[in-house]
Coordinates of C-alpha atoms in Angstrom, one line a residue:
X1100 CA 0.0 0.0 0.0
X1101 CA 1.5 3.3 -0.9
X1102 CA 2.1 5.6 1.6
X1103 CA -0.2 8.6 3.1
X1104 CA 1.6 12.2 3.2
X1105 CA 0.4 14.3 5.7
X1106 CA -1.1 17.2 3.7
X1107 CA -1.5 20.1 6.8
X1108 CA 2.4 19.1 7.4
X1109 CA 3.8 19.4 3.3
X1110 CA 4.6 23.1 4.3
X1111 CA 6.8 22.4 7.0
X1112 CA 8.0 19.3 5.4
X1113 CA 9.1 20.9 2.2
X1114 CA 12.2 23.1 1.5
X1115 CA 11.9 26.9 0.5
X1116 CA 13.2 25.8 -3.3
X1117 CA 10.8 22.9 -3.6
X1118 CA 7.9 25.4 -2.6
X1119 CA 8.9 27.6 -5.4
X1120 CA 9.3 25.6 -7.8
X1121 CA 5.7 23.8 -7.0
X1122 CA 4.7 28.0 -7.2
X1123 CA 6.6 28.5 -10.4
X1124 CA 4.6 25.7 -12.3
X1125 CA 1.2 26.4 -10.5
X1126 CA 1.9 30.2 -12.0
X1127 CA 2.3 29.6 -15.4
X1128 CA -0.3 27.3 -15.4
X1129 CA -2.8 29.3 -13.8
X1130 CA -2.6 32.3 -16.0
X1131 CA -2.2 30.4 -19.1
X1132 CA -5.4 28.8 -18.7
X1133 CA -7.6 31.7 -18.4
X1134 CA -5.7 34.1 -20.7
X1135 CA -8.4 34.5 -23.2
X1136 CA -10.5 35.2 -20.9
X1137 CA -8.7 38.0 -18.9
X1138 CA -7.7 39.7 -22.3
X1139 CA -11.6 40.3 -22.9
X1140 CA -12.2 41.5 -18.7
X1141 CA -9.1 44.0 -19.8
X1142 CA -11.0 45.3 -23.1
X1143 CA -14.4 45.5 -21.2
X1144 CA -12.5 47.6 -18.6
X1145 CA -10.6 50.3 -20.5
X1146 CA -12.2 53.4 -21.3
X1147 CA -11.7 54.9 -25.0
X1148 CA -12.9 58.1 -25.9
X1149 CA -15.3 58.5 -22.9
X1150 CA -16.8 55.0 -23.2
X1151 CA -15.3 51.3 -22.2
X1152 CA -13.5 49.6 -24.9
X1153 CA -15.6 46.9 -25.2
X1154 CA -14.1 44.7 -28.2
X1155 CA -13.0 41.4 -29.0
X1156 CA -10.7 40.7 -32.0
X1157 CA -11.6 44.1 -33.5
X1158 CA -15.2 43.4 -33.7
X1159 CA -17.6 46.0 -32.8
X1160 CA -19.6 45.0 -29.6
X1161 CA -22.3 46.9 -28.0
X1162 CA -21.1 49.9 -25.2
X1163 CA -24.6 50.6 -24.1
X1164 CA -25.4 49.6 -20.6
X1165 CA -26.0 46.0 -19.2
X1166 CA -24.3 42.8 -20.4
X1167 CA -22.2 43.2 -23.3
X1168 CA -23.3 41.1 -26.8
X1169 CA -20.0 40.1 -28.4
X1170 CA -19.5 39.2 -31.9
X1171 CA -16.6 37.0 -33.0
X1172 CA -15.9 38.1 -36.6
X1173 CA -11.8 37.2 -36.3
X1174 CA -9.9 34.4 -35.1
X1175 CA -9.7 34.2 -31.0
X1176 CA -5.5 34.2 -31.7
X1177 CA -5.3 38.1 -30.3
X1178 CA -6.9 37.1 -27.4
X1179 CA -3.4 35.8 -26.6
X1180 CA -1.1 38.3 -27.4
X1181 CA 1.0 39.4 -24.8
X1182 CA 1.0 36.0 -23.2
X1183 CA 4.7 35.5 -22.8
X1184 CA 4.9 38.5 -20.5
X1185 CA 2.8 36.5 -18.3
X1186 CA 5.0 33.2 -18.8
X1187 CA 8.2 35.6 -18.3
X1188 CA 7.1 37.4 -15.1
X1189 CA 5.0 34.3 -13.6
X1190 CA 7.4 31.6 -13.3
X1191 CA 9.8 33.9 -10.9
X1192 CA 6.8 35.8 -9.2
X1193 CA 4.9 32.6 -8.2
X1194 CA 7.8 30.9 -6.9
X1195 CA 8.6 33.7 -4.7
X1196 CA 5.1 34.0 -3.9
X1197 CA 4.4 30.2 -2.6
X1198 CA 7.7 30.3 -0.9
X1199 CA 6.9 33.6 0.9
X1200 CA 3.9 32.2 1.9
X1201 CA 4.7 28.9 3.3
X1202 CA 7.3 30.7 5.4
X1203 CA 5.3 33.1 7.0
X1204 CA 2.9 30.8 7.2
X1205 CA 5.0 28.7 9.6
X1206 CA 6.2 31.5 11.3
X1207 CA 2.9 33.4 12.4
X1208 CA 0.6 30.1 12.6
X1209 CA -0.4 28.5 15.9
X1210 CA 0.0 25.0 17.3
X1211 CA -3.4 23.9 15.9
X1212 CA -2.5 24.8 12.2
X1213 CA -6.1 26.5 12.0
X1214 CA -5.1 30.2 12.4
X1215 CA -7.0 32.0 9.7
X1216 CA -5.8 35.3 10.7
X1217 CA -1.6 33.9 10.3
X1218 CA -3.2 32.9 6.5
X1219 CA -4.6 36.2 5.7
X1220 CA -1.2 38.1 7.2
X1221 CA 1.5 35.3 5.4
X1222 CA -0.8 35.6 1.9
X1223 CA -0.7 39.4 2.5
X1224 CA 3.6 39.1 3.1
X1225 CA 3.6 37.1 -0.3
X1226 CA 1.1 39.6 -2.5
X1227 CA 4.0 42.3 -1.3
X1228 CA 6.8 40.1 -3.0
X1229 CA 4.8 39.0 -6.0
X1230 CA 3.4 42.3 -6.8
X1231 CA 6.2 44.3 -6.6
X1232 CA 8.3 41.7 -9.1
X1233 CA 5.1 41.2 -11.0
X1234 CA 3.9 44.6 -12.1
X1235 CA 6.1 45.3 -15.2
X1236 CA 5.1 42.7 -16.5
X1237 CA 1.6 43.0 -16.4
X1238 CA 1.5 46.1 -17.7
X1239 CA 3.4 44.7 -20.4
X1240 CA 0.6 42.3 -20.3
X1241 CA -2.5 44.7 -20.5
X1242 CA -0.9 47.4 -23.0
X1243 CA -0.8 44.0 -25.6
X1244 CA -3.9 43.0 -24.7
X1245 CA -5.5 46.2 -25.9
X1246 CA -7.8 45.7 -29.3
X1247 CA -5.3 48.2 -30.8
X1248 CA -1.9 47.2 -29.4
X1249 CA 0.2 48.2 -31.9
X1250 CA 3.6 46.1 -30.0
X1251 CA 4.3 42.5 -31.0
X1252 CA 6.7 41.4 -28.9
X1253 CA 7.1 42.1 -25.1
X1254 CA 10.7 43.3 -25.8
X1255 CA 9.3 46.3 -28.2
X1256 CA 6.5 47.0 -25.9
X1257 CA 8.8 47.4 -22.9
X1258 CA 10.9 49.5 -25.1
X1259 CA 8.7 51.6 -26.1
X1260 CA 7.1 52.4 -22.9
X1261 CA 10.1 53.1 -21.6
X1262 CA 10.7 55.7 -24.2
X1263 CA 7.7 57.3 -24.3
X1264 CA 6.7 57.4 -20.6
X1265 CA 9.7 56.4 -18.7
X1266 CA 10.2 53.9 -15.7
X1267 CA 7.2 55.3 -13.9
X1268 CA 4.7 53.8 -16.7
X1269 CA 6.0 50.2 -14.9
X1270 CA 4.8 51.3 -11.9
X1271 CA 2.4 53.7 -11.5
X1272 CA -0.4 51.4 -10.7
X1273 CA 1.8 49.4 -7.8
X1274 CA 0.2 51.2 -5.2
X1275 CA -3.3 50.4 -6.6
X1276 CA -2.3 46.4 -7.4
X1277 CA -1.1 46.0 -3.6
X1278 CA -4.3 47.6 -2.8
X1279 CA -6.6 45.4 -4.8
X1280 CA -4.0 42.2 -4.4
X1281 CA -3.6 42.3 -1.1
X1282 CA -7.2 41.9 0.2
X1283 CA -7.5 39.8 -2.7
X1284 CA -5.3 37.3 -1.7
X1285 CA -5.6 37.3 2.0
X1286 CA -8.9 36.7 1.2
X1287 CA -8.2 33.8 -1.1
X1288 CA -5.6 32.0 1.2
X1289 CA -7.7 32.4 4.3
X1290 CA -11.2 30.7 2.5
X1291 CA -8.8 28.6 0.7
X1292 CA -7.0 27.1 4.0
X1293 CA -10.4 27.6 5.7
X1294 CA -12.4 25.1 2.8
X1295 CA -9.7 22.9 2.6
X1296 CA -9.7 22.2 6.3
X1297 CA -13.2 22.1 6.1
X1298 CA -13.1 19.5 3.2
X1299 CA -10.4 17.0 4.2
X1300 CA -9.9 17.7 8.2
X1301 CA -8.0 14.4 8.0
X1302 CA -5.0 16.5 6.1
X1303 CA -4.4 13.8 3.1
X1304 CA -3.7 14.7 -0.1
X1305 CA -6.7 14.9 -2.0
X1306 CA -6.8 16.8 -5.4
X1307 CA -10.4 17.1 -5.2
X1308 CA -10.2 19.3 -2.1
X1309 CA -7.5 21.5 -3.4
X1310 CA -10.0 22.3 -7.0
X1311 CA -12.8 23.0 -4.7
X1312 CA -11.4 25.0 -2.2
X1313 CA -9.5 27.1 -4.7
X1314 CA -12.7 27.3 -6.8
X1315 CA -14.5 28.7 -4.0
X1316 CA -11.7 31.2 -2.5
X1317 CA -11.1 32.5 -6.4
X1318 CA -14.5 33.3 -7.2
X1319 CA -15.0 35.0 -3.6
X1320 CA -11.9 36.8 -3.5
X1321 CA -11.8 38.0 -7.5
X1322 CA -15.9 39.8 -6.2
X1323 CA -14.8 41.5 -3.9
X1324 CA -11.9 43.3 -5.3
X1325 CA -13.2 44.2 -8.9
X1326 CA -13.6 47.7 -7.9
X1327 CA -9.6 48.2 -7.5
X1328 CA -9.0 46.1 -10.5
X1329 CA -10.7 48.2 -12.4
X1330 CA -8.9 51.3 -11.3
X1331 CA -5.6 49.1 -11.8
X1332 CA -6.5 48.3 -15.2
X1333 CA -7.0 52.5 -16.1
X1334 CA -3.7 53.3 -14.5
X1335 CA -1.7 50.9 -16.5
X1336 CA -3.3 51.4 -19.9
X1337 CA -4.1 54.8 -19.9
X1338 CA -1.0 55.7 -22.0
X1339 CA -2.5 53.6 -24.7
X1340 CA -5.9 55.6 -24.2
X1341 CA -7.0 58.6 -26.9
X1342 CA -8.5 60.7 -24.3
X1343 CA -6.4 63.2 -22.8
X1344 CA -8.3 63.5 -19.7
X1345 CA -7.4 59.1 -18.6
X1346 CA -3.5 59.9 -20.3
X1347 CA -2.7 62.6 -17.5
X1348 CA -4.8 60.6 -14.8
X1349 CA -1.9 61.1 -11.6
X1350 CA -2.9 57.9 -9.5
X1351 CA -5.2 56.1 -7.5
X1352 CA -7.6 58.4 -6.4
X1353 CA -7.5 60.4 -9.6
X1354 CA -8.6 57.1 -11.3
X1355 CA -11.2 56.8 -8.9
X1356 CA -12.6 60.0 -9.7
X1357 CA -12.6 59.6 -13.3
X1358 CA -14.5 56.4 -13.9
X1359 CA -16.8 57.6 -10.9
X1360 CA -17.5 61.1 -13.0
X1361 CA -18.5 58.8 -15.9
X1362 CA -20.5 55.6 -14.8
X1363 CA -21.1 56.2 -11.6
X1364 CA -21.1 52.8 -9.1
X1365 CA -21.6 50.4 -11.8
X1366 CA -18.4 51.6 -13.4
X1367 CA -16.9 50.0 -10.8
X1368 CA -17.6 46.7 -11.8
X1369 CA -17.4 46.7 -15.9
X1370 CA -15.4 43.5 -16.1
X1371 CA -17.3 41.7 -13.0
X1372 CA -18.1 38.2 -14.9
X1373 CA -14.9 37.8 -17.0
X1374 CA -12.7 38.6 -13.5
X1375 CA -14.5 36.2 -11.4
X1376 CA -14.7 33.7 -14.5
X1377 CA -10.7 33.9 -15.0
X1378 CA -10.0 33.6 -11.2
X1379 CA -12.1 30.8 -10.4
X1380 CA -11.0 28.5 -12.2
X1381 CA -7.6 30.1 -12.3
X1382 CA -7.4 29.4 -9.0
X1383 CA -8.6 25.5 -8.7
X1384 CA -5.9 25.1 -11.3
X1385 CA -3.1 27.1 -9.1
X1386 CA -3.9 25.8 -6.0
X1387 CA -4.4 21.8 -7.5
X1388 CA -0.9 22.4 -9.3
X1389 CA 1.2 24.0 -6.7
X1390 CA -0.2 21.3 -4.0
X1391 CA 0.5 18.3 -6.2
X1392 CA 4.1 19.0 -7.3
X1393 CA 4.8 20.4 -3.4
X1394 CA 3.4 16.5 -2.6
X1395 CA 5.1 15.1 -5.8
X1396 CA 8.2 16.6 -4.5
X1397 CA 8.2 16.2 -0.6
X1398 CA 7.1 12.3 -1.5
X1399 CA 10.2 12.1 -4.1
X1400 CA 12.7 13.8 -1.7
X1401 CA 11.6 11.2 1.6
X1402 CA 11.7 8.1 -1.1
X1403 CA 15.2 9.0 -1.8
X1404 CA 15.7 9.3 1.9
X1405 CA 14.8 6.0 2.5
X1406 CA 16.7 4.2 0.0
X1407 CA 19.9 6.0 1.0
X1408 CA 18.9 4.6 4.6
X1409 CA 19.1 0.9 2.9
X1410 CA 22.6 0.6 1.5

């Protein structure tokens, strides 16, 4: 009979670099899945010429109010341009994420291992890390998925911004990710840790669990922090944008302001299916990766132990 793994003890278990790499594949998967998708929440969320860019492969879509009626007239292939900035920036910013994580999370949890408040506060430590490496590259990300990106690769788009706008066009919207990602993922890794406790309170390693629970802590996390992503998304394409008013916006507040001026509330929340669409089952797919190569590799590393222990 093969051996049962522990599953609440894999963090402790693990080393830091076998935690990032389990991050590093769980990344690129994750946001590789759902990239189509995400390119078309970043098209419904930017704001040309006074009113939200909502287009798919250069077709015309309706702007009006209410759910928006897309019409497929080109090949889906733009919908994944600007994917290797994702594939660049999320290989490094995962694995330094997970690894973060699991070490605060060992620091700051209790003897029972059910501390949701030590989740929430290691999740927020690893948003910090990821975000700050992470941001270049998605703004890389969003300025190519714009309907009229003119770049083609990610080295001519990072060129040019740099350019045109300088080193500040990379960061600008920082302050307004960490805002949005940092409730967003304490969120997440406290209902994930929370479901998956409440799933399999026997700790074994089940890869049903881990697709449910990160189901559940995507979708719930992704509704609650739209708002900011929205805000996110104007900051780091508004030098793409034709309006003067969105190219001079200064920041966070300023963004605010803007798309409050011009849809009111529901402005807020252009974008809301396609975001919680992307993340839910962006997350299952994180969350199932990252916990089976972290088992794959604790299991791998003990075997190995063992035999040595024979000879």
């Amino acid at each position: 009979m093969a051996e049962e793994y522990d599953y609440e003890s894999l963090g402790s278990n693990t080393s830091m670099a076998q935690n990032a790499t389990a991050g590093a594949l769980a990344g690129i998967a994750e946001h590789c899945a759902m990239y189509p998708v995400d390119s078309i929440k970043t098209r419904m969320q930017v704001i040309q010429n006074g009113r939200p860019a909502i287009v798919v492969n250069g077709a015309a879509v309706t702007t009006a109010p209410g759910p928006p009626s897309f019409a497929f007239k080109a090949a889906s292939r733009n919908l994944w341009r600007g994917v290797n900035s994702v594939v660049l920036g999320a290989g490094p910013a995962h694995a330094l994420h997970f690894a973060t994580y699991e070490y605060c999370k060992e620091r700051f949890n209790t003897e029972d291992g059910g501390n949701t408040l030590a989740f929430a506060v290691a999740g927020a430590c690893a948003t910090l890390a990821h975000d700050t490496l992470m941001n270049p590259f998605d703004v890389i990300k969003q300025r190519m998925q714009l309907r009229d990106s003119p770049y083609t690769t990610i080295r001519d788009c990072a060129r040019s911004l740099l350019a045109k706008e300088g080193l500040t066009a990379f960061y600008i919207s920082l302050p307004t990710t960490l805002a949005m990602s940092v409730p967003f993922q304490s969120v997440q890794f406290a209902t994930y840790e929370y479901f998956r406790n409440a799933f399999n309170p026997r700790g074994e390693y089940d890869p049903k669990t881990h697709v449910m629970a990160g189901g559940l802590a995507g979708a719930i996390a992704s509704s609650v922090t739209t708002p900011l992503d929205v805000v996110k998304t104007l900051l780091q394409t508004r030098g793409s944008s034709h309006d003067p008013r969105i190219r001079n916006v200064t920041g966070f507040w300023d963004g605010i302001h803007i798309i409050n001026q011009r849809y009111g509330i529901r402005g807020f929340f252009r974008g809301y299916k396609p975001r919680v669409l992307t993340h839910m089952p962006s997350a299952a797919i994180s969350w199932s990766v990252y916990e089976y190569f972290k088992w794959f590799l604790d299991a791998r590393e003990t075997a190995q132990e063992k035999s040595l222990l024979r000879i």
